[in-house]
Structures are given as structure tokens and as C-alpha cells.
């Protein structure tokens, strides 16, 4: 999953300090693997260099870094395209999709559209596999079926998430 | 295209080439024929399950048809019987004074053997051209007889009876001369017959010109017709209800089937036609089954005797017109009922939509039917005396009443069932199921309801009019059980008769007396032919004491017995029966006085005595004298009457008396003394009612069973699931029982109400007070309940079978 | 977008509303089907996808909106006309229950032809060919209750296609089948439909079944999203 896009997305709801960003990220997406401070600052540095964020101000007082980051217009556009672009269907995609859904909800974008286009992408690949299956030999068929079942599992997850969007939105924006 | 099996390359070209699509391919009759045939195919197909359902329908309809055919055979059967009865009638059309070469003399020689009536006639041809009775080729010679096969068997088995009819058997009486195979009948030749004179005296036989000259249909009057009409309605209506339910068997499955057809493009009209085809097939099969049952059952008629009535199978031919009506009406009714049952439902491609769901059953039109029936009742008018009965009106009223009961039933069931709830699991299962489809439950019991309602009404009517047809004889069988009477020539002969009867085995006591009549002393000079009729009884004190309360009777006593109110000529008794009064023993003349007067003076010490009913129930009056006081040889047309007390421990005592009487001579009558006597036509009607009610109940039981099985099969899966849950078998059995019992109880309550109403209306028509026969009602209701209970019991084994786990298997 | 201008849509539903009692099953659904294409209708249970299929096939009359089939509005047709359409232009494959248990498989397949007036002999000959085509020629004489679920569904497919329909409506056709049988039924259905040029409207909640389609639409809360328009 793209940590850069995720941090950008988190900034969209308002400027934050690096420390806040890490806490927000961990709270929503960190789960068992919290984000290292170093990764936050290196990512922010890259985004700053690409003009997607800007430093809004430095708070006075002690502490190592008290920079406040804000998203730029270019940054918003970048988040927009990232969210709209379906991921290449592959196994273990949930973390990225989940991050996208949450960010979409956080930023008030239509999360259902995101899921639908992802579904369409999955189905497109499944169609391809199904076609390949009908023309291939048994080995091909078995390999395709394996992929199909995994994709189907993802798709079911998409379905389920779509069905629970309201619930999720309530939780995320609480 | 690339597929090697592509079956329709050509077809598609045509179809896509612009041929009109969506057009009804065949219109009118062709469409009808196709859809009906298709429906028939559906009814005939379906493997074991489908066949069982179709067969059940066919058997149901068949039973109904058989009963209808039987009913249709009744009028021709009655006609044939009537013709046969008239054809062998030997009543003379009038007095024939002179013998010719074709006249013959006949005398009644009927007798009774152990309760079975034997009809017999003694015949004596007076010329060579005398005709033989129907079924008899040659008149039997004196001392010979021809007998019905049944009588021949009886004679062979019963020497006691053979002793009474000792004639040589020449041969059998043919079918033409007998009403039925069980009839006991004989014609015997006799040379001892002499013709009676114009005064019906001095002989023992009637002179007739031949057989079949006279008809004397026993007209029973409008009350009888009323009974007949109501009975037919009551017996046949349940059959109609039954046929209607049989046609609707498997309705739920049929609806599902039709829905599947709707999906693939059958429109509503096609669906209805297909359903009609199904019903038609079942009912046509039922018609065949019914015809088969009837004709097979008819053969059994030879062996069936219902209370002495039997019939030849050949005589039980359904009236052609009625048979045609049955053959046409039953399939038509089947189609009609199907259409009606589809009326409230819309078969949609996705299943069945009951249009009535959501809105309550409307009650008003259901109540209108019986109400109109009841309203018609007063319009029937009173049927007293010989007024003509409007049969159509009565039948319509009765039918409306009974149909009304079945119309109200579904509403009542719905209303009551809706309020049920709670209770144990079995009760809950039953009530919820009933709530889901109370219609089916109501249909289930409508037959019972109609039958019971009708039977209750009929029972009331019968009880109400009983006294019109059943006469109390006032007899006292404790004193004497038989009365033998015979015309005698002299007192000596009468005494001889009494002695011989007294000496007969099984006779405890014989009270014999001579019966005659005398007239006023100046009879010879009376001109206008109005002669006093004064009965005379001459017997010993014990015998006279049976007919009047005597005080101080001794040989030589004479008693004067005035007639009880209305029992005799009070004026004549007062005028002529006085001590010292004179009487002319030369009988009361018929028209003009003949012979010379034989005057006799009543002794001065003659006492007056009160009449008392004799053992046969008659109230005698007149001159009661001991033989010492009045010489019987001076009387005219004497009759010897012997009242016989039989040994109660000898069941054949009466038979011995009859044997003795038969030896005494021709025209010796033996009467059995009973407390009541019934007009025979009425007795037959009543017997017919009970036989019919039994048949109807059996039929309804069969239909209930069939429907119950059908329902169980429909719910196979549910039952299996319930068993899988661990529901106890007992609970399921109870739920089945409740499911039947609840509607049946409601049906019976309604039946009692409807029956009482109809009964009251009918009683009103014959002008009798309303008098419910609670016992009979309870009996009828109990029979109905018993039928249901039996059906539940019978449906338990299949229930156990269905409840085995394999019911879970999907179809 | 360019496809739409090339071929006139065969079946087009616009703003379809349908309620059962107080429950709105369809609340502004739309769908376009072109000749010969396989369209999957997806969505969670209760989303209204079956109802949409029923409206499209003229089994159920929509409360409002239009369902145009070859230029005619199904919502204004009489029951007879719609029945006739089902007989000649549409075919149906449901999850179960669409076969008449009383008739043999062969007779079941022959029903649409016979209802349309074809003589029994011809109808059954064609039905037999279709059973062969769907690899169930051996169960022709058996009744639906006596064959396996997969065979039964293939019989149903044969029946759906026998009259040469332009559209086959399939509602969860593999719903009661295991994966292998489901795949087989789907392969045979889509191949046969493709060969005869029939369009297929396929209602399913299974992605692997929907993968046999050319495109899918999603129904959610009675509203449909046509992916064709999104992309």
C-alpha cells in the first residue's frame, strides 16, 4: 500500500503535525505494525519535495520537529487519482483497498464508487481468466481456477465492505 | 454455429427472417383441444406420485358416479318392479259370475316363515285357455306348484316349511314373474277352489279373467313425496360435494405446476384450459371407474337383500337420459369446479397469488343462500291431505339450505381459527396450519357437514310424521301372539279348528270363538235396505273374557256389550240389544233380504258388559254368548277366530300354528300380533334412508382419507424437518388429529344448526310442531365424528412412513 | 458509448420502479441489453436484482418506468401478449422449480414449442437434439425428480433455448449446484446462447458465475449501476 498517498489523504481533512499524522495513521491502518517516526518524516520530505504538501508553520517550543504540514492542491489531485484508480487485482490487496475506503470516507469522497470500479476491475480479470480456462488444458484450468477463487474472495470482501459502508463511515468520522 | 449439435440452424433462419412472432398459433377450438390434451397429459403423467393423485381423483369421482348411476337406476327399477307387480296382479277387475274357457280361480295362500313373507296363490283354471301368470309356462296341476328359486332353496332347507307347502315342485318361476332374486313366491294348483258368489260368500276363491288387469299403486300422498324429495337431496348433495372435492385434489401442486407453465409462456386462458384438461381427464377416468364400479356392484345385487327387498341386476339399468346427464354433468362439473377454484387465484409465472389474501371473507352472500332456502320454506305451503307438492320448490329450498351451510362453513372456520392460538406444540402446529389455509380445512369437512345437516333434518321430519304412517294397533301381545281366522260352515267345525290349534305343538292356550252377525227382528219386512248390523261372538267364558269384562259368566250366559265410542252402531245396539229383545239370526242382508227369518230372543238374564280390547287390539261389541245359550248352527257366514297364546320358549311355535292352519283349509289366515304396523312404502323409504346415509358416510370417510393423505404428501418435507428437529411422533399425530378435528367440530355444530333449521321448516310444511330429536342428532354427529376419527387413525401409518428421514430428500 | 450508436438495444429498461406492498424492490433501475450479449446482474440479496429480471421478462409488471423490448413497451402489454413473448422470444433458467415434475425431461424441453403450436413429434425431436447438445440426452425419458441437480439445470437450459429465444433470463442458474456442475452449466449456457445469438440476462451474486458475462451491472437498494456507463 502506498504510505505516501495514505498520509496525503489524512492531511486532506486539515493540516497536522508529523506526530499527529503518525498517530492518526497507526490508529486507522497501523494495527499490528505501527509506523516508524523515521518513515513519516522521510515520506513527508519526499512529498514536500514533490510539492504535494507544504509546511504551514513550525510551532515554537522544544522538541525535535514541530512542523505543521498541509496538503497542496497538487496533493489533493494526487489523492483523487489514486483513489479513483483501481488497484491491479492481486492477492492480499485488502490493506490498500481498506486504506483507500477509509480515506475516501474521511475526505468525503464516494467510497461506493471506489468499490464498484474495483469490482469491475476484478471482474474484468476474472472474465479474462474464465476465457483462458475454456481454451486451455487442464493445467491451465486449474491455475486459472486458483486465481479465480482468490479474486472471488476479494470480490466478496468488496461486496461486504460495500454493504457496510455506512457503518464504517460512522466509525471513521467519529 | 461451430457446435456440431446445433439443432436449429434452419429454424432460426425462419424465425429471424421476419416471421411474425408472438402470435397465438392456433385459435379457437384447436387451442382448446391442444390445451385440454396437454392438461390430460399432465394428469396422466407424473410417475407414481402423479398417477396416485389422478387415481385418487378418479376413484373419488368414480364412487360418486357409481352412486349417481345407482340413483339413476332407481326410477327404471321402480318402473320395472311396478310393471312386474301389475303384470302378476290377480285382483279381479270386477265380479265375474260365469266361468269361461279362459277364466281361473285364485285364492291367496301367502304365509310367513320366521319373519319372511312368502307370497303364494292357489290357482284353478276353469278352461283350457286360462292364462298362466308371468314367468310361469304352464299352470301347475292340482297338488303341484311352481316356486321362485329363493323359495325352492328355503323349502329344501326347512322341512317345517315344506310341511306347510307340501305340493310337488314342477319348476321355477322365471325372472318375468319375480321382482328380485330373493323373492319368496309360489303358484300352486288346487282342485278345491270354488268361486264366491256375488255377495262374496259361499266360496273360497275369486274368479279372474287373467293376470295383470288391475293396477293399484299405493299413493302415499304429498307428505310421502316430500320425504322422497328431501331424501334424494340429502343423499345426493353430499355426493356432489364429494365429487367436487375429489376434483380439487392436489390443488396446491397443480397451482405450482401451472405456474411453471406460465413461466414458459402459457397465458392465463391457456393455463385455465390446461387446468380444465387435467380435471377433465381425472373425471373422465372417474366416469369409467364409476361405470365399472356400478356394473360390477350391480352383479352383487343378486346376493344382496336389504330387509326383504332384492332386485335383479338386469332390472337395475340406469335410465338412459339420467345416465347421459351423469356422464355429461360430472365432467362438466369437474371443469366448472376447477374454474371456480381458479377464480380467486391468479397463477403467475412465479407462483400463485391468492387474490383474496388480505381481505376478509365476506359473510353476507354466504348467509343469503341458507336464508333464501329458509324463506322458500314457508312458500312451500302446507302439505296436508292430498294437496299437490311443488317438488321443485321443495328441492330448491332444501338444496339452498344445505348448500348454504357449506357456504357459511369456510367463513365460520376462518373466524374461529383466527382466534385460536397458544397451547401445546401439536395444537399450535394445527391451528397455525389452519390459519394459513382454512379454506382447505373447510372443504375437507363440507361433505360431512352437508350429510349430517341433511340427515338431522330428515330424522326430524321422520320423527314428526311418524304417526302418519305408523299405526298403533293397541294389541296386547302378552295375551296372545297369533290370531287364526277362517270361514266355517258350522259351530262344530269351528270347535274342531280350535281343538286342533290348541293341540298344536308350542301352543299354550287357544281361545276360539265363532264370529258372525245378526240383524233386527223385522228385517224381512224392511224395504229401504237399511238393516241393523249387530256382531255376535260365541265362545266359552274364558274366550269371551278376552274381549269384554265379564262378571259371573257360566255356560248358558249371554252378555250385551255396547260399542265403545265410535266403534260401532250405538243406535242399533241401544235399540235391539236389550234383555228379552228379539233378533233375526239370518244375518244382516247385503242388499235385499233373502231366506226366512230365524228369530231368537235374548234371555232376560242377559247382562251388560264392558268391552275390552282383545289381544289383537280390536274392541269388539254386540252379542257375546256361550255356545250353550246360542246354537251356532243357526247363524250365517260364520267365521272361526282362534286367539293363540304361544310358548315363549319355542321360537317356532308360530310356525307350527301356521302349519296346522294350512291344513285346516283354504283361506285360513294367521295374523301375527304386534304392537305397531307400518305402511310398507314408508318402511321402505326409511330403510332406503339408512342404507343411503351409511353409503354417503362411507363415501365421505373415503374422501376425507384421500384428502388427508394428499395433504400429508404435500407436507412431506415439513414433516421430515419437524422430525429432524426432534418433534415427537405423538405431537405430530395430535396435530394431524387437531387439524381435522377443529374444522369437523365446527362443521358438526353448523350441521346441527342447519339441520335443525331445515327440519323445522320441513316440519312446518307438514304442519307438525317443532320437536328436535336430540338423541338422533347426537347420533348423527357422533357418526360424523367417528368417521373423522377413523380417518385420522387410518392416516397415521402413512404419516409414520412420511416422517422417516428420507422425507428430507429433495425432489 | 460508440457501441450504443452501432446497435439498437434489444431490451432497455429505464427508471423502473416496483414495490411489493410497502417494500420498494426497485427504485429507479435501468439496464440495456444488446443482441447476443451476456449481462450479469449482480448485487447483494434483497437488492432487487431478481425483481429487475422479472420486470425485464414481463413476468412482473413494473409500477412505473419503461421496459422496451424491440421498441415495444412491456409495461403496457396485456398478459396475453407478454405470455406470447415469453413463449417465443424469451427463455428462462431459474435456480430450481421451473421444470414440471409430471413431465419427462424431453417433454419439459418440448413445452415451449408445443405451447407455440408445434406438433408433438417435431417438438420432441427438436427437444431431443437440444438435450444432446447440453450433454443430457441420456435423461430424456426420466422425470425431473429422478435426475441430478446439474442435469436438471442443463435440461432447464435446453428448454430455455429450444424455441430460439432472443433473450434468455437466468436467475441464479447455478445457485443449487456445486462449483464443478455450476461451471459446466454456465459454460454450456453461454456457449449455446452465443451460438444461437441469444442475449443472456444473468442474475447472480457469485463472481465466478458473473465472470461468464460480457459485462455486469450492480443493483443496490433497488437502483442499478450500469458499468458500461461508468467506464
Coordinates of C-alpha atoms in Angstrom, one line a residue, chain A residues 4-15 47 50-54 69-85 103-104 106-109:
Chain A
X4 CA 2.6 8.5 0.9
X5 CA -0.9 8.5 -0.5
X6 CA -2.4 7.5 2.8
X7 CA -0.6 10.3 4.7
X8 CA -1.6 12.7 2.0
X9 CA -5.2 11.6 2.4
X10 CA -5.0 12.0 6.1
X11 CA -3.8 15.6 5.6
X12 CA -6.7 16.4 3.4
X13 CA -9.0 16.8 6.4
X14 CA -6.7 19.5 7.8
X15 CA -3.1 20.4 8.5
X47 CA 6.0 14.8 -0.6
X50 CA 7.2 16.9 -5.0
X51 CA 5.1 19.9 -4.0
X52 CA 2.2 17.8 -2.7
X53 CA 2.5 19.2 0.8
X54 CA 3.8 22.4 2.3
X69 CA 2.2 20.0 7.2
X70 CA -0.7 21.0 4.9
X71 CA -1.8 19.5 1.6
X72 CA -1.4 21.4 -1.6
X73 CA -3.8 21.5 -4.5
X74 CA -1.5 19.2 -6.4
X75 CA -1.6 16.9 -3.4
X76 CA -5.4 16.8 -3.4
X77 CA -5.4 15.9 -7.1
X78 CA -2.9 13.2 -6.5
X79 CA -5.1 11.6 -3.8
X80 CA -8.1 11.9 -6.1
X81 CA -6.4 10.0 -8.9
X82 CA -5.0 7.4 -6.6
X83 CA -8.4 6.7 -5.1
X84 CA -10.1 6.5 -8.4
X85 CA -7.6 4.2 -10.0
X103 CA -9.5 7.8 3.2
X104 CA -12.4 8.2 0.8
X106 CA -12.6 10.7 5.6
X107 CA -12.3 13.0 2.8
X108 CA -16.0 12.8 1.9
X109 CA -15.5 11.1 -1.4

